[in-house]
Short mmCIF file of C-alpha atoms in Angstrom, two decimals:
data_model
loop_
_atom_site.label_atom_id
_atom_site.label_comp_id
_atom_site.label_asym_id
_atom_site.label_seq_id
_atom_site.Cartn_x
_atom_site.Cartn_y
_atom_site.Cartn_z
CA MET C 1325 -54.49 27.83 -17.93
CA SER C 1326 -56.41 30.85 -16.15
CA GLY C 1327 -56.70 30.61 -12.35
CA LEU C 1328 -54.67 28.53 -9.99
CA ALA C 1329 -53.06 25.14 -10.12
CA ILE C 1330 -53.36 23.60 -6.88
CA ASP C 1331 -51.46 20.27 -6.10
CA CYS C 1332 -53.82 18.76 -3.55
CA HIS C 1333 -51.02 15.87 -2.53
CA GLY C 1334 -47.09 16.70 -1.82
CA HIS C 1335 -45.18 15.74 0.99
CA PHE C 1336 -41.67 16.64 2.18
CA THR C 1337 -39.08 14.00 1.22
CA THR C 1338 -36.28 16.02 1.03
CA GLU C 1339 -35.57 16.28 4.65
CA PRO C 1340 -31.92 17.35 6.15
CA PRO C 1341 -29.88 14.58 6.96
CA ASP C 1342 -29.95 15.36 10.69
CA PHE C 1343 -33.82 15.34 10.61
CA LEU C 1344 -34.01 11.37 9.27
CA ALA C 1345 -30.62 10.74 11.53
CA PHE C 1346 -32.87 11.70 14.84
CA ARG C 1347 -35.87 9.53 13.45
CA ARG C 1348 -33.27 6.74 13.13
CA ALA C 1349 -32.46 7.06 16.60
CA GLN C 1350 -35.71 7.82 18.09
CA ILE C 1351 -36.95 4.40 16.60
CA ALA C 1352 -33.85 2.48 17.96
CA PHE C 1353 -34.93 4.31 21.41
CA ALA C 1354 -38.40 3.02 20.80
CA GLU C 1355 -37.56 -0.36 20.52
CA GLY C 1356 -35.46 -0.94 22.89
CA ARG C 1357 -32.17 -0.96 21.05
CA SER C 1358 -30.85 1.82 22.92
CA ASP C 1359 -31.27 3.24 25.97
CA GLU C 1360 -30.71 6.97 25.05
CA ARG C 1361 -33.43 9.18 24.13
CA PRO C 1362 -32.05 11.07 21.15
CA GLU C 1363 -32.45 15.23 21.20
CA TYR C 1364 -33.51 17.12 17.87
CA SER C 1365 -31.70 20.00 16.78
CA GLU C 1366 -34.29 22.02 14.44
CA VAL C 1367 -32.71 22.64 11.03
CA ASP C 1368 -31.96 26.48 10.35
CA ASP C 1369 -34.03 28.64 7.89
CA ASP C 1370 -31.46 28.98 5.51
CA THR C 1371 -31.26 25.09 5.12
CA LEU C 1372 -34.46 24.54 4.97
CA ARG C 1373 -35.09 27.07 2.34
CA GLY C 1374 -32.34 26.20 0.12
CA ILE C 1375 -33.81 22.70 0.05
CA ILE C 1376 -37.41 23.37 -0.81
CA ALA C 1377 -36.21 25.91 -3.59
CA SER C 1378 -33.73 23.07 -5.18
CA ASN C 1379 -36.52 20.63 -5.33
CA GLN C 1380 -40.39 21.45 -4.56
CA LEU C 1381 -40.59 24.56 -5.77
CA ARG C 1382 -38.14 24.37 -8.54
CA LEU C 1383 -40.49 21.54 -9.94
CA GLN C 1384 -43.67 23.83 -8.82
CA GLN C 1385 -42.38 26.26 -11.28
CA GLU C 1386 -41.05 23.98 -14.21
CA ARG C 1387 -44.54 22.30 -13.81
CA GLY C 1388 -46.92 25.47 -14.00
CA SER C 1389 -48.25 24.49 -10.80
CA ASP C 1390 -48.87 27.46 -8.15
CA LEU C 1391 -49.31 25.84 -4.64
CA THR C 1392 -48.81 22.37 -2.97
CA ILE C 1393 -50.80 21.19 -0.20
CA LEU C 1394 -47.41 19.67 1.70
CA SER C 1395 -47.77 17.17 4.60
CA PRO C 1396 -44.64 14.96 6.17
CA ARG C 1397 -43.42 12.06 4.34
CA ALA C 1398 -46.35 9.80 4.54
CA SER C 1399 -44.03 6.06 4.63
CA GLY C 1400 -42.13 8.15 7.40
CA MET C 1401 -45.31 8.43 9.73
CA GLY C 1402 -44.10 5.32 11.52
CA HIS C 1403 -47.38 4.80 13.05
CA HIS C 1404 -46.24 1.28 14.00
CA VAL C 1405 -43.45 2.34 15.97
CA PRO C 1406 -44.33 1.69 19.57
CA GLY C 1407 -45.07 4.44 22.68
CA GLN C 1408 -47.70 7.02 22.32
CA ASP C 1409 -44.84 9.79 23.76
CA VAL C 1410 -42.64 9.01 20.70
CA ALA C 1411 -45.71 9.01 18.21
CA THR C 1412 -46.55 12.73 19.56
CA GLN C 1413 -42.96 14.01 19.40
CA TRP C 1414 -42.52 12.73 15.88
CA ALA C 1415 -45.61 14.34 14.61
CA GLN C 1416 -45.01 17.60 16.51
CA LEU C 1417 -41.44 17.77 15.04
CA SER C 1418 -42.67 16.96 11.72
CA ASN C 1419 -45.67 19.33 11.40
CA ASN C 1420 -42.95 22.12 12.73
CA VAL C 1421 -41.24 21.07 9.73
CA ILE C 1422 -43.96 21.99 7.45
CA GLN C 1423 -45.52 24.76 9.35
CA ARG C 1424 -41.73 26.57 8.95
CA ILE C 1425 -42.07 25.62 4.99
CA CYS C 1426 -45.18 27.28 4.97
CA GLU C 1427 -44.40 30.62 6.64
CA LEU C 1428 -40.96 31.18 4.40
CA PHE C 1429 -42.98 30.33 1.24
CA PRO C 1430 -46.52 31.39 2.04
CA ARG C 1431 -47.71 31.42 -1.31
CA ASN C 1432 -46.34 28.22 -2.78
CA PHE C 1433 -47.50 25.74 0.23
CA ALA C 1434 -50.35 24.88 2.77
CA GLY C 1435 -50.06 22.60 5.55
CA VAL C 1436 -51.72 19.08 6.13
CA CYS C 1437 -50.33 17.62 9.35
CA GLN C 1438 -49.66 13.84 10.40
CA LEU C 1439 -51.42 12.71 13.40
CA PRO C 1440 -49.45 10.70 16.10
CA GLN C 1441 -51.71 7.62 15.89
CA THR C 1442 -50.30 4.39 17.16
CA VAL C 1443 -51.22 0.56 16.82
CA ASP C 1444 -53.21 0.11 20.37
CA GLY C 1445 -53.37 4.15 21.08
CA ASP C 1446 -56.62 5.91 21.54
CA LEU C 1447 -57.71 9.00 19.53
CA VAL C 1448 -57.22 11.45 22.38
CA PRO C 1449 -53.49 12.74 21.15
CA VAL C 1450 -54.58 12.70 17.68
CA ILE C 1451 -57.14 15.11 17.95
CA GLU C 1452 -55.27 17.12 20.40
CA GLU C 1453 -52.25 17.70 17.67
CA LEU C 1454 -55.17 18.06 15.09
CA GLU C 1455 -56.33 21.23 16.97
CA ARG C 1456 -52.92 22.47 17.66
CA CYS C 1457 -51.76 22.35 14.01
CA VAL C 1458 -55.61 23.68 12.68
CA ALA C 1459 -54.62 26.57 14.71
CA ALA C 1460 -51.56 27.05 13.54
CA GLY C 1461 -52.86 27.54 10.33
CA PHE C 1462 -52.85 23.84 8.41
CA VAL C 1463 -55.69 23.11 6.32
CA GLY C 1464 -56.26 19.48 6.55
CA CYS C 1465 -54.68 16.59 7.68
CA ASN C 1466 -53.51 12.62 6.84
CA LEU C 1467 -55.18 9.93 8.33
CA ASN C 1468 -53.58 6.53 8.59
CA PRO C 1469 -56.61 3.73 8.48
CA ASP C 1470 -54.08 1.01 9.19
CA PRO C 1471 -51.47 2.38 11.85
CA SER C 1472 -50.17 -1.38 11.77
CA GLY C 1473 -48.52 -1.23 8.43
CA GLY C 1474 -50.26 -4.09 6.58
CA ARG C 1475 -51.59 -6.02 9.19
CA TRP C 1476 -55.05 -4.06 9.65
CA SER C 1477 -55.38 -4.44 13.13
CA ALA C 1478 -57.86 -0.88 13.37
CA PRO C 1479 -61.45 -0.94 13.07
CA PRO C 1480 -62.60 -0.28 9.63
CA ILE C 1481 -63.15 3.53 9.30
CA HIS C 1482 -66.75 3.60 9.35
CA ASP C 1483 -66.70 2.06 13.09
CA PRO C 1484 -67.94 4.46 15.69
CA TRP C 1485 -64.65 3.81 17.23
CA TRP C 1486 -63.29 6.84 14.71
CA ASP C 1487 -66.14 9.40 15.71
CA PRO C 1488 -64.84 11.19 18.00
CA LEU C 1489 -62.11 12.37 15.15
CA TRP C 1490 -64.53 12.61 12.53
CA GLU C 1491 -66.63 15.31 14.78
CA THR C 1492 -63.50 17.11 15.59
CA MET C 1493 -62.67 17.28 11.54
CA THR C 1494 -66.03 18.45 11.30
CA ARG C 1495 -66.16 20.91 14.03
CA LEU C 1496 -62.61 22.15 12.54
CA ASP C 1497 -64.29 22.23 8.92
CA VAL C 1498 -61.10 20.24 7.99
CA PRO C 1499 -61.07 17.20 5.55
CA ALA C 1500 -58.61 14.00 5.83
CA MET C 1501 -56.52 12.48 3.00
CA ILE C 1502 -56.71 8.62 3.63
CA HIS C 1503 -52.94 7.62 3.56
CA VAL C 1504 -51.26 5.02 4.98
CA SER C 1505 -47.32 4.71 5.94
CA GLY C 1506 -44.65 2.34 5.57
CA SER C 1507 -45.62 -1.05 5.25
CA CYS C 1508 -44.53 -3.87 7.78
CA THR C 1509 -44.38 -6.76 5.97
CA ARG C 1510 -42.52 -8.17 3.22
CA ALA C 1511 -45.28 -9.16 1.22
CA LEU C 1512 -46.50 -5.40 0.44
CA HIS C 1513 -44.31 -3.08 -1.26
CA THR C 1514 -44.67 0.43 0.59
CA THR C 1515 -45.53 2.43 -2.64
CA GLY C 1516 -46.61 0.16 -5.21
CA GLY C 1517 -48.83 -2.28 -3.09
CA HIS C 1518 -49.31 -1.34 0.69
CA TYR C 1519 -50.57 2.42 -0.98
CA LEU C 1520 -52.71 1.24 -3.46
CA ALA C 1521 -54.25 -1.53 -1.37
CA ALA C 1522 -55.15 0.61 1.50
CA ASP C 1523 -56.77 2.87 -1.06
CA THR C 1524 -59.09 0.18 -2.16
CA VAL C 1525 -59.85 -1.39 1.10
CA VAL C 1526 -61.07 1.90 2.61
CA PHE C 1527 -63.42 2.47 -0.54
CA MET C 1528 -64.79 -0.77 0.17
CA GLN C 1529 -64.99 0.03 4.31
CA LEU C 1530 -66.66 3.06 2.94
CA VAL C 1531 -69.06 0.87 0.86
CA GLU C 1532 -70.17 -1.23 3.52
CA GLY C 1533 -70.56 1.65 5.96
CA ASP C 1534 -72.88 4.44 6.77
CA LEU C 1535 -69.97 7.17 7.59
CA PHE C 1536 -71.18 9.73 5.64
CA GLN C 1537 -75.04 9.45 6.89
CA ARG C 1538 -74.03 9.49 10.45
CA HIS C 1539 -71.46 12.60 9.81
CA PRO C 1540 -72.91 14.36 6.52
CA ALA C 1541 -70.31 17.29 6.52
CA LEU C 1542 -67.51 15.14 6.37
CA ARG C 1543 -65.02 15.12 3.61
CA LEU C 1544 -62.18 12.69 2.78
CA VAL C 1545 -59.86 12.58 0.04
CA ILE C 1546 -58.40 8.74 -1.59
CA PRO C 1547 -55.52 9.50 -3.10
CA HIS C 1548 -53.42 7.68 -5.90
CA GLY C 1549 -56.75 7.98 -8.04
CA GLY C 1550 -58.72 5.98 -5.37
CA GLY C 1551 -56.85 2.50 -5.86
CA ALA C 1552 -58.24 0.16 -7.68
CA ALA C 1553 -62.17 1.72 -7.35
CA PRO C 1554 -62.53 3.61 -10.52
CA TYR C 1555 -61.21 0.33 -12.72
CA HIS C 1556 -63.72 -1.73 -10.45
CA TRP C 1557 -66.51 0.59 -10.47
CA GLY C 1558 -68.93 -2.29 -11.60
CA ARG C 1559 -67.91 -4.68 -8.95
CA TYR C 1560 -68.43 -1.99 -6.20
CA ARG C 1561 -71.84 -0.65 -7.60
CA GLY C 1562 -72.97 -4.17 -7.38
CA LEU C 1563 -71.55 -5.01 -3.78
CA ALA C 1564 -73.37 -2.07 -2.81
CA MET C 1565 -76.68 -3.01 -3.91
CA MET C 1566 -76.34 -6.22 -2.86
CA LEU C 1567 -75.65 -4.50 0.92
CA GLY C 1568 -78.64 -2.82 0.43
CA LYS C 1569 -77.28 0.53 0.11
CA SER C 1570 -78.00 3.43 -1.99
CA SER C 1571 -76.36 4.42 -5.36
CA LEU C 1572 -72.44 5.36 -5.18
CA PRO C 1573 -73.21 8.48 -6.00
CA GLU C 1574 -75.85 9.46 -3.28
CA HIS C 1575 -74.04 6.93 -0.81
CA LEU C 1576 -70.54 8.25 -0.98
CA MET C 1577 -69.72 10.82 -3.45
CA GLN C 1578 -71.18 13.86 -1.72
CA ASN C 1579 -68.35 13.56 0.88
CA LEU C 1580 -65.37 11.48 -1.14
CA TYR C 1581 -62.64 12.57 -3.69
CA PHE C 1582 -59.96 11.08 -5.23
CA ASP C 1583 -56.87 12.70 -6.89
CA THR C 1584 -54.94 12.56 -10.02
CA CYS C 1585 -51.66 10.50 -8.63
CA VAL C 1586 -52.06 7.78 -11.89
CA TYR C 1587 -49.04 7.73 -13.67
CA HIS C 1588 -50.21 7.38 -17.19
CA GLN C 1589 -52.86 8.67 -19.50
CA ALA C 1590 -54.55 5.53 -20.05
CA GLY C 1591 -55.01 5.68 -15.90
CA ILE C 1592 -56.24 9.33 -16.09
CA ASP C 1593 -58.52 8.57 -19.24
CA LEU C 1594 -60.37 5.95 -16.90
CA LEU C 1595 -60.49 8.03 -13.85
CA PHE C 1596 -62.21 10.99 -15.75
CA GLY C 1597 -64.35 8.68 -17.83
CA VAL C 1598 -65.88 6.94 -14.57
CA ILE C 1599 -65.66 9.42 -11.57
CA ASP C 1600 -67.67 12.84 -12.09
CA PRO C 1601 -64.80 15.48 -12.18
CA GLY C 1602 -66.51 17.52 -9.51
CA ASN C 1603 -64.95 14.28 -6.98
CA ILE C 1604 -61.50 14.54 -8.79
CA LEU C 1605 -58.54 16.69 -7.63
CA PHE C 1606 -55.19 17.57 -9.17
CA GLY C 1607 -52.36 15.87 -7.28
CA SER C 1608 -49.03 14.68 -8.51
CA GLU C 1609 -47.51 13.20 -4.91
CA LEU C 1610 -44.74 15.40 -5.43
CA LEU C 1611 -41.88 14.55 -4.23
CA GLY C 1612 -43.37 11.23 -4.06
CA ALA C 1613 -43.56 7.56 -5.07
CA VAL C 1614 -41.86 7.36 -8.43
CA ARG C 1615 -38.98 9.79 -9.19
CA ALA C 1616 -38.31 8.81 -12.97
CA THR C 1617 -38.53 9.92 -16.21
CA ASP C 1618 -40.92 7.88 -18.60
CA PRO C 1619 -39.32 6.84 -21.94
CA GLU C 1620 -42.31 6.50 -23.75
CA THR C 1621 -42.99 10.40 -23.29
CA GLY C 1622 -40.04 12.21 -22.03
CA HIS C 1623 -41.54 13.39 -18.94
CA ASP C 1624 -41.59 12.95 -15.63
CA PHE C 1625 -43.92 10.07 -14.59
CA ASP C 1626 -45.55 12.31 -11.56
CA ASP C 1627 -46.10 15.52 -13.81
CA THR C 1628 -49.63 14.49 -13.52
CA SER C 1629 -50.87 17.95 -14.75
CA ARG C 1630 -49.72 16.74 -18.77
CA TYR C 1631 -52.18 13.91 -18.63
CA ILE C 1632 -55.06 16.05 -17.60
CA ASP C 1633 -54.11 18.81 -20.21
CA ALA C 1634 -54.33 15.81 -22.54
CA LEU C 1635 -57.92 15.60 -22.09
CA GLY C 1636 -59.07 18.35 -23.70
CA LEU C 1637 -61.33 19.36 -21.01
CA ASP C 1638 -63.69 22.42 -20.96
CA GLU C 1639 -62.38 25.30 -19.05
CA GLN C 1640 -65.29 25.00 -16.59
CA THR C 1641 -64.22 21.32 -15.72
CA ARG C 1642 -60.43 22.11 -15.81
CA HIS C 1643 -61.02 24.93 -13.21
CA ALA C 1644 -62.69 22.72 -11.12
CA VAL C 1645 -60.20 19.97 -11.21
CA PHE C 1646 -57.11 22.55 -10.82
CA GLU C 1647 -58.23 24.81 -8.59
CA GLY C 1648 -62.52 24.73 -7.63
CA ASN C 1649 -62.22 21.34 -5.97
CA ALA C 1650 -59.58 22.04 -3.72
CA ARG C 1651 -60.71 25.07 -2.57
CA ARG C 1652 -64.55 23.66 -1.82
CA VAL C 1653 -62.79 20.29 -0.12
CA TYR C 1654 -60.25 22.74 1.92
CA PRO C 1655 -62.30 25.55 2.96
CA ARG C 1656 -59.48 26.58 5.14
CA LEU C 1657 -57.20 26.75 2.06
CA ASP C 1658 -59.96 28.85 0.12
CA ALA C 1659 -59.77 31.25 3.16
CA LEU C 1660 -56.07 31.23 3.08
CA LEU C 1661 -55.86 32.24 -0.61
CA THR C 1662 -58.91 34.71 -0.38
CA ALA C 1663 -56.73 36.50 2.41
CA GLN C 1664 -53.58 36.49 0.38
CA ARG C 1665 -54.96 37.47 -2.98
CA ARG C 1666 -56.78 40.77 -1.40
#
């Protein structure tokens, strides 16, 4: 394949044991189960280099992709954990590790940051961390529309409460991937229920509101193939009409994008049959929700480039899905890649 294969959706889910132990101790402190605030000693470069080389980089090379847009573990963001100071410390530590990975492997990874959201906090520390990370070379952020972990206590994302963040993202020229964290209710499995339900809920919030009319330069990515939206496109077209909105291409799809984290061929076929390829970014969720081999194909479920290959796209469309759309949605990534390849 000519050009680059840019995976827009990757997570650092192979953290060192000490890193995970620190987080468990931090949560215990935040929830009052421990009186001792834990201290974290950073993992050394050799350990970090070995972890990435054995996992994310190995799979990148085996599957033929070139660069992964990498963020901290989504289910580990833990925005439901109480305390703004805890959320800020955890986001900074998590983002610092992503920054170091990108510095160790600058041609293989670009950073997307975790935001220090809390259930009852405001957006000031969120904006401060976004600005810090963008200054450090990050190309975007992950935004949690439901910090409560399945209870949906936050305002819908079209609500003006979010406007300071949208204004900052527009000023910095960075997009957000809309991505929830862990589920706090037994009724919602984190990766199979909460993630996909949230994608669908947010799409409907966007249908209901006028977010992109107020912020016309804002760009958002809904992961996991857009949740149920492509499958129920007729429902959303009809609801938009009933709500007095313009057509979905005009109302939403100048600013909204879906990835290809859909783990079977029929799902990818439907995604490309419903959604314009100009709104689709190659993504695999590496290493993410499904770490298993499909017995029907003999390949890993999350090796999503194979499903795209099977579509028989023309070269121009393939280039858009694998590279061009990502560089357009993430202009700071485009600038980074242009500088690297001079």
